[in-house]
C-alpha cells in the first residue's frame, strides 16, 4: 500500500492550497480516504474524509465551509482544496485509507507521508 501526499507549501493567511493524495488502484479500491493533520506540539487530528463513490463526505467543524475533499478514482487521487487558510491551519497534512465503505474519523489502516502546510499571518 502506497500513498503519496503532495501540494503543501507556504501561503499567506486567506490564501488557498490544494493537496493531493495519490495511490494505487488496490490501495483506494472500495475504501474511504481521509485527511489528517498534526501541528507542532499537538496530536494528530481528523480533517476530512470521503467515501469510495465520493457521495459521502465528513468534515471536522474547524474546516467546514473552507475545505473541500474530492476524489478522482480514474486517477486514484484524492484532493483537499483548502481556502481561506488561517495561521492555525499550519501543520503536516497526511492522507490515509480506511478499509471500509463507511466514512468515519477513526479506523484508518494505511498512512502516507505528510506534506507541510505553512500559513503566514
mmCIF file with all atom_site columns, C-alpha atoms in Angstrom:
data_model
loop_
_atom_site.group_PDB
_atom_site.id
_atom_site.type_symbol
_atom_site.label_atom_id
_atom_site.label_alt_id
_atom_site.label_comp_id
_atom_site.label_asym_id
_atom_site.label_entity_id
_atom_site.label_seq_id
_atom_site.pdbx_PDB_ins_code
_atom_site.Cartn_x
_atom_site.Cartn_y
_atom_site.Cartn_z
_atom_site.occupancy
_atom_site.B_iso_or_equiv
_atom_site.pdbx_formal_charge
_atom_site.auth_seq_id
_atom_site.auth_comp_id
_atom_site.auth_asym_id
_atom_site.auth_atom_id
_atom_site.pdbx_PDB_model_num
ATOM 1   C CA . UNK A 1 1   ? 0.000   0.000  0.000   1.00 0.00 ? 1   UNK A CA 1
ATOM 2   C CA . UNK A 1 2   ? 1.455   3.310  -1.048  1.00 0.00 ? 2   UNK A CA 1
ATOM 3   C CA . UNK A 1 3   ? 0.059   6.770  -0.542  1.00 0.00 ? 3   UNK A CA 1
ATOM 4   C CA . UNK A 1 4   ? 1.760   9.908  -1.733  1.00 0.00 ? 4   UNK A CA 1
ATOM 5   C CA . UNK A 1 5   ? 0.633   13.271 -0.405  1.00 0.00 ? 5   UNK A CA 1
ATOM 6   C CA . UNK A 1 6   ? 1.730   16.466 -2.107  1.00 0.00 ? 6   UNK A CA 1
ATOM 7   C CA . UNK A 1 7   ? 0.803   20.080 -2.624  1.00 0.00 ? 7   UNK A CA 1
ATOM 8   C CA . UNK A 1 8   ? 1.883   21.608 0.635   1.00 0.00 ? 8   UNK A CA 1
ATOM 9   C CA . UNK A 1 9   ? 3.762   24.875 0.842   1.00 0.00 ? 9   UNK A CA 1
ATOM 10  C CA . UNK A 1 10  ? 3.878   28.356 2.260   1.00 0.00 ? 10  UNK A CA 1
ATOM 11  C CA . UNK A 1 11  ? 0.841   30.585 1.801   1.00 0.00 ? 11  UNK A CA 1
ATOM 12  C CA . UNK A 1 12  ? -0.399  33.803 3.344   1.00 0.00 ? 12  UNK A CA 1
ATOM 13  C CA . UNK A 1 13  ? -3.457  33.886 5.529   1.00 0.00 ? 13  UNK A CA 1
ATOM 14  C CA . UNK A 1 14  ? -6.574  33.989 3.393   1.00 0.00 ? 14  UNK A CA 1
ATOM 15  C CA . UNK A 1 15  ? -4.890  32.105 0.595   1.00 0.00 ? 15  UNK A CA 1
ATOM 16  C CA . UNK A 1 16  ? -5.563  28.684 -0.885  1.00 0.00 ? 16  UNK A CA 1
ATOM 17  C CA . UNK A 1 17  ? -3.775  25.412 -1.478  1.00 0.00 ? 17  UNK A CA 1
ATOM 18  C CA . UNK A 1 18  ? -4.826  22.113 -2.977  1.00 0.00 ? 18  UNK A CA 1
ATOM 19  C CA . UNK A 1 19  ? -3.374  18.947 -1.554  1.00 0.00 ? 19  UNK A CA 1
ATOM 20  C CA . UNK A 1 20  ? -3.286  15.697 -3.489  1.00 0.00 ? 20  UNK A CA 1
ATOM 21  C CA . UNK A 1 21  ? -3.107  12.132 -2.264  1.00 0.00 ? 21  UNK A CA 1
ATOM 22  C CA . UNK A 1 22  ? -2.137  9.630  -4.931  1.00 0.00 ? 22  UNK A CA 1
ATOM 23  C CA . UNK A 1 23  ? -2.347  5.901  -4.519  1.00 0.00 ? 23  UNK A CA 1
ATOM 24  C CA . UNK A 1 24  ? -2.671  2.736  -6.468  1.00 0.00 ? 24  UNK A CA 1
ATOM 25  C CA . UNK A 1 25  ? -5.980  1.223  -7.503  1.00 0.00 ? 25  UNK A CA 1
ATOM 26  C CA . UNK A 1 26  ? -5.700  -1.587 -4.950  1.00 0.00 ? 26  UNK A CA 1
ATOM 27  C CA . UNK A 1 27  ? -4.977  0.998  -2.290  1.00 0.00 ? 27  UNK A CA 1
ATOM 28  C CA . UNK A 1 28  ? -8.058  3.092  -2.986  1.00 0.00 ? 28  UNK A CA 1
ATOM 29  C CA . UNK A 1 29  ? -10.455 0.458  -4.217  1.00 0.00 ? 29  UNK A CA 1
ATOM 30  C CA . UNK A 1 30  ? -13.706 0.479  -2.232  1.00 0.00 ? 30  UNK A CA 1
ATOM 31  C CA . UNK A 1 31  ? -12.077 2.403  0.576   1.00 0.00 ? 31  UNK A CA 1
ATOM 32  C CA . UNK A 1 32  ? -12.652 5.639  2.377   1.00 0.00 ? 32  UNK A CA 1
ATOM 33  C CA . UNK A 1 33  ? -9.826  8.161  2.202   1.00 0.00 ? 33  UNK A CA 1
ATOM 34  C CA . UNK A 1 34  ? -9.217  10.731 4.874   1.00 0.00 ? 34  UNK A CA 1
ATOM 35  C CA . UNK A 1 35  ? -7.029  13.712 5.548   1.00 0.00 ? 35  UNK A CA 1
ATOM 36  C CA . UNK A 1 36  ? -5.492  14.391 8.946   1.00 0.00 ? 36  UNK A CA 1
ATOM 37  C CA . UNK A 1 37  ? -3.096  16.992 10.233  1.00 0.00 ? 37  UNK A CA 1
ATOM 38  C CA . UNK A 1 38  ? -0.605  17.394 13.014  1.00 0.00 ? 38  UNK A CA 1
ATOM 39  C CA . UNK A 1 39  ? 0.582   20.768 14.176  1.00 0.00 ? 39  UNK A CA 1
ATOM 40  C CA . UNK A 1 40  ? 3.835   21.185 16.118  1.00 0.00 ? 40  UNK A CA 1
ATOM 41  C CA . UNK A 1 41  ? 3.383   20.058 19.684  1.00 0.00 ? 41  UNK A CA 1
ATOM 42  C CA . UNK A 1 42  ? -0.141  18.835 19.085  1.00 0.00 ? 42  UNK A CA 1
ATOM 43  C CA . UNK A 1 43  ? -1.770  15.500 18.464  1.00 0.00 ? 43  UNK A CA 1
ATOM 44  C CA . UNK A 1 44  ? -2.859  14.421 15.023  1.00 0.00 ? 44  UNK A CA 1
ATOM 45  C CA . UNK A 1 45  ? -6.444  15.377 14.251  1.00 0.00 ? 45  UNK A CA 1
ATOM 46  C CA . UNK A 1 46  ? -9.047  14.459 11.677  1.00 0.00 ? 46  UNK A CA 1
ATOM 47  C CA . UNK A 1 47  ? -9.707  16.964 8.906   1.00 0.00 ? 47  UNK A CA 1
ATOM 48  C CA . UNK A 1 48  ? -11.949 15.385 6.268   1.00 0.00 ? 48  UNK A CA 1
ATOM 49  C CA . UNK A 1 49  ? -12.886 12.097 4.647   1.00 0.00 ? 49  UNK A CA 1
ATOM 50  C CA . UNK A 1 50  ? -14.608 10.890 1.507   1.00 0.00 ? 50  UNK A CA 1
ATOM 51  C CA . UNK A 1 51  ? -16.240 7.620  0.578   1.00 0.00 ? 51  UNK A CA 1
ATOM 52  C CA . UNK A 1 52  ? -15.237 5.456  -2.361  1.00 0.00 ? 52  UNK A CA 1
ATOM 53  C CA . UNK A 1 53  ? -18.054 6.786  -4.502  1.00 0.00 ? 53  UNK A CA 1
ATOM 54  C CA . UNK A 1 54  ? -17.492 10.356 -3.396  1.00 0.00 ? 54  UNK A CA 1
ATOM 55  C CA . UNK A 1 55  ? -21.103 10.559 -2.383  1.00 0.00 ? 55  UNK A CA 1
ATOM 56  C CA . UNK A 1 56  ? -20.396 10.810 1.318   1.00 0.00 ? 56  UNK A CA 1
ATOM 57  C CA . UNK A 1 57  ? -18.063 13.275 2.964   1.00 0.00 ? 57  UNK A CA 1
ATOM 58  C CA . UNK A 1 58  ? -17.244 14.217 6.523   1.00 0.00 ? 58  UNK A CA 1
ATOM 59  C CA . UNK A 1 59  ? -15.501 17.320 7.827   1.00 0.00 ? 59  UNK A CA 1
ATOM 60  C CA . UNK A 1 60  ? -14.109 18.499 11.089  1.00 0.00 ? 60  UNK A CA 1
ATOM 61  C CA . UNK A 1 61  ? -16.006 21.507 12.363  1.00 0.00 ? 61  UNK A CA 1
ATOM 62  C CA . UNK A 1 62  ? -12.990 23.772 12.130  1.00 0.00 ? 62  UNK A CA 1
ATOM 63  C CA . UNK A 1 63  ? -12.733 23.338 8.329   1.00 0.00 ? 63  UNK A CA 1
ATOM 64  C CA . UNK A 1 64  ? -16.387 23.340 7.337   1.00 0.00 ? 64  UNK A CA 1
ATOM 65  C CA . UNK A 1 65  ? -17.049 25.903 4.660   1.00 0.00 ? 65  UNK A CA 1
ATOM 66  C CA . UNK A 1 66  ? -13.344 26.377 3.959   1.00 0.00 ? 66  UNK A CA 1
ATOM 67  C CA . UNK A 1 67  ? -12.021 22.977 2.884   1.00 0.00 ? 67  UNK A CA 1
ATOM 68  C CA . UNK A 1 68  ? -13.455 20.627 0.270   1.00 0.00 ? 68  UNK A CA 1
ATOM 69  C CA . UNK A 1 69  ? -12.479 16.993 -0.200  1.00 0.00 ? 69  UNK A CA 1
ATOM 70  C CA . UNK A 1 70  ? -12.968 15.284 -3.544  1.00 0.00 ? 70  UNK A CA 1
ATOM 71  C CA . UNK A 1 71  ? -11.663 12.301 -5.427  1.00 0.00 ? 71  UNK A CA 1
ATOM 72  C CA . UNK A 1 72  ? -10.954 11.182 -8.958  1.00 0.00 ? 72  UNK A CA 1
ATOM 73  C CA . UNK A 1 73  ? -10.996 7.400  -8.949  1.00 0.00 ? 73  UNK A CA 1
ATOM 74  C CA . UNK A 1 74  ? -9.826  7.236  -12.548 1.00 0.00 ? 74  UNK A CA 1
ATOM 75  C CA . UNK A 1 75  ? -6.626  8.899  -11.382 1.00 0.00 ? 75  UNK A CA 1
ATOM 76  C CA . UNK A 1 76  ? -6.574  7.184  -7.975  1.00 0.00 ? 76  UNK A CA 1
ATOM 77  C CA . UNK A 1 77  ? -6.239  10.587 -6.377  1.00 0.00 ? 77  UNK A CA 1
ATOM 78  C CA . UNK A 1 78  ? -7.995  12.373 -3.545  1.00 0.00 ? 78  UNK A CA 1
ATOM 79  C CA . UNK A 1 79  ? -7.822  16.132 -3.210  1.00 0.00 ? 79  UNK A CA 1
ATOM 80  C CA . UNK A 1 80  ? -8.188  18.570 -0.358  1.00 0.00 ? 80  UNK A CA 1
ATOM 81  C CA . UNK A 1 81  ? -8.973  22.076 -1.538  1.00 0.00 ? 81  UNK A CA 1
ATOM 82  C CA . UNK A 1 82  ? -8.150  24.477 1.256   1.00 0.00 ? 82  UNK A CA 1
ATOM 83  C CA . UNK A 1 83  ? -9.456  28.038 1.051   1.00 0.00 ? 83  UNK A CA 1
ATOM 84  C CA . UNK A 1 84  ? -9.418  30.943 3.486   1.00 0.00 ? 84  UNK A CA 1
ATOM 85  C CA . UNK A 1 85  ? -6.410  29.474 5.212   1.00 0.00 ? 85  UNK A CA 1
ATOM 86  C CA . UNK A 1 86  ? -5.550  30.617 8.706   1.00 0.00 ? 86  UNK A CA 1
ATOM 87  C CA . UNK A 1 87  ? -2.246  30.511 10.588  1.00 0.00 ? 87  UNK A CA 1
ATOM 88  C CA . UNK A 1 88  ? -3.760  27.855 12.857  1.00 0.00 ? 88  UNK A CA 1
ATOM 89  C CA . UNK A 1 89  ? -4.079  25.583 9.798   1.00 0.00 ? 89  UNK A CA 1
ATOM 90  C CA . UNK A 1 90  ? -0.298  25.261 9.789   1.00 0.00 ? 90  UNK A CA 1
ATOM 91  C CA . UNK A 1 91  ? 0.512   21.569 10.141  1.00 0.00 ? 91  UNK A CA 1
ATOM 92  C CA . UNK A 1 92  ? 1.775   18.486 8.400   1.00 0.00 ? 92  UNK A CA 1
ATOM 93  C CA . UNK A 1 93  ? -1.130  17.039 6.476   1.00 0.00 ? 93  UNK A CA 1
ATOM 94  C CA . UNK A 1 94  ? -1.453  13.292 5.994   1.00 0.00 ? 94  UNK A CA 1
ATOM 95  C CA . UNK A 1 95  ? -3.752  11.178 3.880   1.00 0.00 ? 95  UNK A CA 1
ATOM 96  C CA . UNK A 1 96  ? -4.882  7.768  4.998   1.00 0.00 ? 96  UNK A CA 1
ATOM 97  C CA . UNK A 1 97  ? -7.072  4.910  3.864   1.00 0.00 ? 97  UNK A CA 1
ATOM 98  C CA . UNK A 1 98  ? -9.819  3.213  5.817   1.00 0.00 ? 98  UNK A CA 1
ATOM 99  C CA . UNK A 1 99  ? -10.723 -0.328 4.779   1.00 0.00 ? 99  UNK A CA 1
ATOM 100 C CA . UNK A 1 100 ? -14.420 0.369  4.812   1.00 0.00 ? 100 UNK A CA 1
ATOM 101 C CA . UNK A 1 101 ? -17.077 1.976  2.682   1.00 0.00 ? 101 UNK A CA 1
ATOM 102 C CA . UNK A 1 102 ? -18.270 3.861  5.760   1.00 0.00 ? 102 UNK A CA 1
ATOM 103 C CA . UNK A 1 103 ? -16.912 7.340  6.285   1.00 0.00 ? 103 UNK A CA 1
ATOM 104 C CA . UNK A 1 104 ? -15.622 7.899  9.805   1.00 0.00 ? 104 UNK A CA 1
ATOM 105 C CA . UNK A 1 105 ? -12.951 9.772  11.722  1.00 0.00 ? 105 UNK A CA 1
ATOM 106 C CA . UNK A 1 106 ? -11.134 6.686  13.001  1.00 0.00 ? 106 UNK A CA 1
ATOM 107 C CA . UNK A 1 107 ? -10.064 3.256  11.841  1.00 0.00 ? 107 UNK A CA 1
ATOM 108 C CA . UNK A 1 108 ? -7.543  4.285  9.202   1.00 0.00 ? 108 UNK A CA 1
ATOM 109 C CA . UNK A 1 109 ? -5.146  1.474  8.401   1.00 0.00 ? 109 UNK A CA 1
ATOM 110 C CA . UNK A 1 110 ? -2.685  2.895  5.930   1.00 0.00 ? 110 UNK A CA 1
ATOM 111 C CA . UNK A 1 111 ? -0.921  6.223  6.007   1.00 0.00 ? 111 UNK A CA 1
ATOM 112 C CA . UNK A 1 112 ? 1.113   8.225  3.561   1.00 0.00 ? 112 UNK A CA 1
ATOM 113 C CA . UNK A 1 113 ? 3.956   10.544 4.375   1.00 0.00 ? 113 UNK A CA 1
ATOM 114 C CA . UNK A 1 114 ? 2.868   14.056 5.183   1.00 0.00 ? 114 UNK A CA 1
ATOM 115 C CA . UNK A 1 115 ? 3.072   17.310 3.322   1.00 0.00 ? 115 UNK A CA 1
ATOM 116 C CA . UNK A 1 116 ? 3.797   20.516 5.207   1.00 0.00 ? 116 UNK A CA 1
ATOM 117 C CA . UNK A 1 117 ? 1.391   23.431 5.012   1.00 0.00 ? 117 UNK A CA 1
ATOM 118 C CA . UNK A 1 118 ? 2.558   26.713 6.483   1.00 0.00 ? 118 UNK A CA 1
ATOM 119 C CA . UNK A 1 119 ? 0.198   29.671 6.690   1.00 0.00 ? 119 UNK A CA 1
ATOM 120 C CA . UNK A 1 120 ? 1.786   33.004 7.498   1.00 0.00 ? 120 UNK A CA 1
ATOM 121 C CA . UNK A 1 121 ? -0.089  35.839 9.149   1.00 0.00 ? 121 UNK A CA 1
#
